[in-house]
PDB file of C-alpha atoms in Angstrom:
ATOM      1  CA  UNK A 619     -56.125  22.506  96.683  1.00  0.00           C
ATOM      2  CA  UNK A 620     -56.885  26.103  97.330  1.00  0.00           C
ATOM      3  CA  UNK A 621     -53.645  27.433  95.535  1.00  0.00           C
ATOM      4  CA  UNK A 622     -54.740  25.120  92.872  1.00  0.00           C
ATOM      5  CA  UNK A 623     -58.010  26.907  92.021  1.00  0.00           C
ATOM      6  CA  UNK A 624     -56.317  29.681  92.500  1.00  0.00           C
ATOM      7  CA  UNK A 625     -53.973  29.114  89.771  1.00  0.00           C
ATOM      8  CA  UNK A 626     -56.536  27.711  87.135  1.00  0.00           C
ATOM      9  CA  UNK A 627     -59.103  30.720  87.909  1.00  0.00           C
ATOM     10  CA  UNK A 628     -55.976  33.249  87.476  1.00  0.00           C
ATOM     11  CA  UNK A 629     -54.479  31.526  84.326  1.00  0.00           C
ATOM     12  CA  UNK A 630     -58.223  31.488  83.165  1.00  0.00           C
ATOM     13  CA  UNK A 631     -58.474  35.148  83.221  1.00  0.00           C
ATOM     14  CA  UNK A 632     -54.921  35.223  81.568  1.00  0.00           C
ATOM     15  CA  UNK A 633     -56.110  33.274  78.700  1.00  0.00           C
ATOM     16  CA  UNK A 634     -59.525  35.958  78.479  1.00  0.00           C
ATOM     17  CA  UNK A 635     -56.984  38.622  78.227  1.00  0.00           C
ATOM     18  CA  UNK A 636     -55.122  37.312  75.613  1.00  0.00           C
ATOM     19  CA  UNK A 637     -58.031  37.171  73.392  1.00  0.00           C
ATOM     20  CA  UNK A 638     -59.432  40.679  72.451  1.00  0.00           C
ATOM     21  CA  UNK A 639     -60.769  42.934  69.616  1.00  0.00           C
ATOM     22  CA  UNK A 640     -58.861  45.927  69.533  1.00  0.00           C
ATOM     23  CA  UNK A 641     -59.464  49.221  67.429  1.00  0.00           C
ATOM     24  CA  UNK A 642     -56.249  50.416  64.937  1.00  0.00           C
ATOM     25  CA  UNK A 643     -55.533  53.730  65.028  1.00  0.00           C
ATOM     26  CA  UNK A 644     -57.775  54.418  61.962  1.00  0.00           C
ATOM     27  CA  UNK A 645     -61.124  53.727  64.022  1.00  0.00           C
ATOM     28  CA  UNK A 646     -60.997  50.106  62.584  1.00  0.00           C
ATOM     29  CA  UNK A 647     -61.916  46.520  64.356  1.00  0.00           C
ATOM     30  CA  UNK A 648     -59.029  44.047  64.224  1.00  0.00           C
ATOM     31  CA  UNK A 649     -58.294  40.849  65.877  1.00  0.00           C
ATOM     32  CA  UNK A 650     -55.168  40.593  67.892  1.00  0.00           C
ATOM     33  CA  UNK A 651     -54.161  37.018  68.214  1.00  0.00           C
ATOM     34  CA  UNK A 652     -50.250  35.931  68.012  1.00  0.00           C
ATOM     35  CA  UNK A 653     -51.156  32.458  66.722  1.00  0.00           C
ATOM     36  CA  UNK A 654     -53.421  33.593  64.420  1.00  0.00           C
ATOM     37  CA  UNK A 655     -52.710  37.313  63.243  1.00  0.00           C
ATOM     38  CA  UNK A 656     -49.759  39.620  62.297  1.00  0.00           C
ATOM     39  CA  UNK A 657     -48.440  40.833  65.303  1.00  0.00           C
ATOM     40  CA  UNK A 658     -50.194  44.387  65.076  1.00  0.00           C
ATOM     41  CA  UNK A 659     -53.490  42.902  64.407  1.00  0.00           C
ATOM     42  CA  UNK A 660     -55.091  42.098  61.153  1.00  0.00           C
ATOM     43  CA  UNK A 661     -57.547  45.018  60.711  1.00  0.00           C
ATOM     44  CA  UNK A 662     -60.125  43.470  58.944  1.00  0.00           C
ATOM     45  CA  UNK A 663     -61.627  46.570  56.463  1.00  0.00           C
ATOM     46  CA  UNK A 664     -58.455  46.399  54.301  1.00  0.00           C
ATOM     47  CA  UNK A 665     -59.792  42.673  53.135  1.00  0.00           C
ATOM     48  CA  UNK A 666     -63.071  44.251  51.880  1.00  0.00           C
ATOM     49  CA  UNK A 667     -65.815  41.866  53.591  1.00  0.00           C
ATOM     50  CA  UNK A 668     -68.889  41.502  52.721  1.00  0.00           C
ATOM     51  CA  UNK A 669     -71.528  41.725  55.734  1.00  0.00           C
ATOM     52  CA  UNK A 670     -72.227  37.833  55.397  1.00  0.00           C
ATOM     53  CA  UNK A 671     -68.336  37.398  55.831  1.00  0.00           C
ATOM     54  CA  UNK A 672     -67.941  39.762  58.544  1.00  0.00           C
ATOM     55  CA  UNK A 673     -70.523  38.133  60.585  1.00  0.00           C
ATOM     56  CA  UNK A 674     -69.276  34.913  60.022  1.00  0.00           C
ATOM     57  CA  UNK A 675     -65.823  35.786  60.649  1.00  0.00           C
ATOM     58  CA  UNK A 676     -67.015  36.449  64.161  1.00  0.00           C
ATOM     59  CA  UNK A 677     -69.157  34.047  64.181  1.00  0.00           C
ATOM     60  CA  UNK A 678     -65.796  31.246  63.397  1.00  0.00           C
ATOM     61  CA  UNK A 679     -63.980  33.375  65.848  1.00  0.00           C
ATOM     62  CA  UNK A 680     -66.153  33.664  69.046  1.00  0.00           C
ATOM     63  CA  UNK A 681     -66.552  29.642  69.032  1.00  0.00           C
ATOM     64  CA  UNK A 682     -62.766  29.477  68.201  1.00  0.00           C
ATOM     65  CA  UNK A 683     -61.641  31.647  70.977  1.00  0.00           C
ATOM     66  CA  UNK A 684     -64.309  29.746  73.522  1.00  0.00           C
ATOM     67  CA  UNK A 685     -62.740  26.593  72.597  1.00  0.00           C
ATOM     68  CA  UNK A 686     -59.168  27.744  72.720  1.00  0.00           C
ATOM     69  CA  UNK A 687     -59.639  29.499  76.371  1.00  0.00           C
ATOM     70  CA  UNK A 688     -61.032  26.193  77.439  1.00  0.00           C
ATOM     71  CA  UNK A 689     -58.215  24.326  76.085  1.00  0.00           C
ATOM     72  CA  UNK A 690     -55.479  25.970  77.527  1.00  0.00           C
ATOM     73  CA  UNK A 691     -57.085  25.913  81.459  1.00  0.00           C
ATOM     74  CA  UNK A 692     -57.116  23.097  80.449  1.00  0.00           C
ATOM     75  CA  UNK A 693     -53.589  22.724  79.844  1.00  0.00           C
ATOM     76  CA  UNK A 694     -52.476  25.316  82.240  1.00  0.00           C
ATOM     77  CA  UNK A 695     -53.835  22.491  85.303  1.00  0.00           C
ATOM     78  CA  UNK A 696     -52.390  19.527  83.445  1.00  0.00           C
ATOM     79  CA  UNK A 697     -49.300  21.728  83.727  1.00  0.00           C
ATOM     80  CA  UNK A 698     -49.619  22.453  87.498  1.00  0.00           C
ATOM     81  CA  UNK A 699     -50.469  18.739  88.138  1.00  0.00           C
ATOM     82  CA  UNK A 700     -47.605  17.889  86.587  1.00  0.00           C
ATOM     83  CA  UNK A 701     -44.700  20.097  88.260  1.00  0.00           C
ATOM     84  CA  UNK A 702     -46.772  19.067  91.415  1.00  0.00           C
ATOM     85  CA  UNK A 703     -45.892  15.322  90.280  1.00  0.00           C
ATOM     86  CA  UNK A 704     -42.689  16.512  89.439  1.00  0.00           C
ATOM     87  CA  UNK A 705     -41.595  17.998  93.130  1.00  0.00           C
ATOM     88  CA  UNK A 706     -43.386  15.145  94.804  1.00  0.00           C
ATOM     89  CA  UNK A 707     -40.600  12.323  95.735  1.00  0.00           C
ATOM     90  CA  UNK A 708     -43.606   9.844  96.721  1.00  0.00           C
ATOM     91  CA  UNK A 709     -44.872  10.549  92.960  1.00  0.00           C
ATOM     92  CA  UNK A 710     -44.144   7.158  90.611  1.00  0.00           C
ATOM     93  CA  UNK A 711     -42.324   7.224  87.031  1.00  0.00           C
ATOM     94  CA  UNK A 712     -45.421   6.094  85.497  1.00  0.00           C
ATOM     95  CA  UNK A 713     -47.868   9.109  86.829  1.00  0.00           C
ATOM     96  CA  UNK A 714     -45.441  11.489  85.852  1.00  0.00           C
ATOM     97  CA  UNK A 715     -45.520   9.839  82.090  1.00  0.00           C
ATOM     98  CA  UNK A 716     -49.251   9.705  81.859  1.00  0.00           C
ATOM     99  CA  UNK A 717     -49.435  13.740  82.687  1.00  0.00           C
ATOM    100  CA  UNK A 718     -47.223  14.340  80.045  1.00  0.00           C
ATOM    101  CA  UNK A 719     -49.414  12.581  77.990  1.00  0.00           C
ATOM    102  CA  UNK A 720     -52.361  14.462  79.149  1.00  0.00           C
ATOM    103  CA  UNK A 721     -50.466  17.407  78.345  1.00  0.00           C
ATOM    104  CA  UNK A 722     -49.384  16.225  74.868  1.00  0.00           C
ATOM    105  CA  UNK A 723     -53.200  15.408  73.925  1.00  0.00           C
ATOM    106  CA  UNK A 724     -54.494  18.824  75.217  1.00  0.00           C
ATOM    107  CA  UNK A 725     -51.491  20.352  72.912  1.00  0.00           C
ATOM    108  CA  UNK A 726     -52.594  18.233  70.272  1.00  0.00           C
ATOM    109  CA  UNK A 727     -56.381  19.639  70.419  1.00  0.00           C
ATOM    110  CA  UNK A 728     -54.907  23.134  70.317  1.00  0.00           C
ATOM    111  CA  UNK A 729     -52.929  22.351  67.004  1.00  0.00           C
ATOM    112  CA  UNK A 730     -55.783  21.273  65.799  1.00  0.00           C
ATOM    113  CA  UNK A 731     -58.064  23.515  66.829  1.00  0.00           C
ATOM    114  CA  UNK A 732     -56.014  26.187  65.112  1.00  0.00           C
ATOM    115  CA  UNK A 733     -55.646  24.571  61.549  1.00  0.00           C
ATOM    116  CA  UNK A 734     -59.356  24.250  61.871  1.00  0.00           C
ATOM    117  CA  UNK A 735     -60.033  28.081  62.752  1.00  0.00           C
ATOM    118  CA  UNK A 736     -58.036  28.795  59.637  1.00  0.00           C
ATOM    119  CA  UNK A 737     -59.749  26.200  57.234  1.00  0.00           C
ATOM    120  CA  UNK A 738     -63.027  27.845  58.140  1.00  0.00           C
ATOM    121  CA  UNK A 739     -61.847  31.270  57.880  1.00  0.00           C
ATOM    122  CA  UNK A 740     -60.254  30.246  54.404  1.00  0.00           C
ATOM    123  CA  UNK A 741     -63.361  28.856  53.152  1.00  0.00           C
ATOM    124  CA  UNK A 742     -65.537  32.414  54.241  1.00  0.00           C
ATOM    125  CA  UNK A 743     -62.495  34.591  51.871  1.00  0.00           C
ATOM    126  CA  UNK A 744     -62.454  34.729  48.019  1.00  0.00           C
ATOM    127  CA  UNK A 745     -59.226  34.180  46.606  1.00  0.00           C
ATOM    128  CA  UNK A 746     -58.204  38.162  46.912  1.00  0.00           C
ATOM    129  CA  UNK A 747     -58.780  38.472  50.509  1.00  0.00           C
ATOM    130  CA  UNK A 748     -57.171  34.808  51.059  1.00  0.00           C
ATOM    131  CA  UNK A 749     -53.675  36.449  49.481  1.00  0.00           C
ATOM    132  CA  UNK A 750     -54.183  39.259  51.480  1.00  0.00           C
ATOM    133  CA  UNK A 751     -54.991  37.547  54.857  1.00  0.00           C
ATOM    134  CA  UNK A 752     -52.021  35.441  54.238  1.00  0.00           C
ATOM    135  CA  UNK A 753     -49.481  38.227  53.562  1.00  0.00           C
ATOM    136  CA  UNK A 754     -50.871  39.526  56.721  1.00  0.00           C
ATOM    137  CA  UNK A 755     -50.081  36.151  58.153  1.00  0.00           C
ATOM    138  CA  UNK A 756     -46.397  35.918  56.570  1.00  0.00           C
ATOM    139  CA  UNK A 757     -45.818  39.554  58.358  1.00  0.00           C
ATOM    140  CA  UNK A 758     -45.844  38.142  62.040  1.00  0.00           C
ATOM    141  CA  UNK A 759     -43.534  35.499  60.983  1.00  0.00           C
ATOM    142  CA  UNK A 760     -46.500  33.533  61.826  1.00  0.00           C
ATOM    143  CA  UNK A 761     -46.691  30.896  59.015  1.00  0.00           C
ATOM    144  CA  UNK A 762     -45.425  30.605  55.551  1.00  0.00           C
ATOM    145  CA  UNK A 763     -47.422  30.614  52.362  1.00  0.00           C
ATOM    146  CA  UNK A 764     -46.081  29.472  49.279  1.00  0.00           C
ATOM    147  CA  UNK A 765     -46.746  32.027  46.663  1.00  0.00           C
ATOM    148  CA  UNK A 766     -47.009  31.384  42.856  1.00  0.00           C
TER     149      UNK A 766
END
């Protein structure tokens, strides 16, 4: 049980680290996220936002980032429970299914969570700073946006 804690708290702090504002060697903010971002960062002053979008950029971000650190301890323990279930030879067919289900739900949330960070981050952009955002996006191989 002990290494158990152990291993959420520590995969916890792994999923804090992952998470960060960083500054660009200009002096400028940018988010670093690889499921979200370009992989150097999307430094936020070349899309030109307004205070009211700035603020609610972080605003969409901070409860975005809460969620997704409590989504995957989440899934990191589902994980554990399930190699656990795994190595066990007194563990049943059936227990071992329903953790992978567990785990496919929690996976599930996270999909979803992260189409729904980028709906609400869509709907804060006019349509210049979308097509820039997105190009950003299309850089880290991230996603692909169908241009016209």
């Amino acid at each position: 049980m002990k290494k158990f804690l152990f291993a959420i708290a520590w995969l916890a702090s792994l999923a804090y680290s992952d998470w960060s504002l960083a500054q660009s060697p200009r002096g400028n903010i940018r988010y670093e996220n690889p499921a979200i971002t370009s992989r150097e960062g999307l430094d936020i002053s070349d899309l030109n936002l307004t205070e009211e979008q700035t603020n609610s950029m972080r605003r969409i971000k901070k409860a975005y980032v809460n969620r997704m650190v409590q989504r995957k301890t989440e899934l990191a323990g589902k994980q554990i429970e399930f190699r656990q279930l795994i190595a066990d030879p007194n563990s049943n067919e059936e227990a071992i299914r329903a953790k992978g289900r567990e785990i496919e739900i929690v996976n599930n949330h996270i999909v979803r969570d992260m189409i729904s960070y980028e709906v609400e981050i869509r709907r804060i952009l006019t349509p210049e700073q979308l097509r820039k955002w997105c190009q950003s996006q299309d850089a880290g191989g991230k996603r692909s946006v169908k241009r016209q």
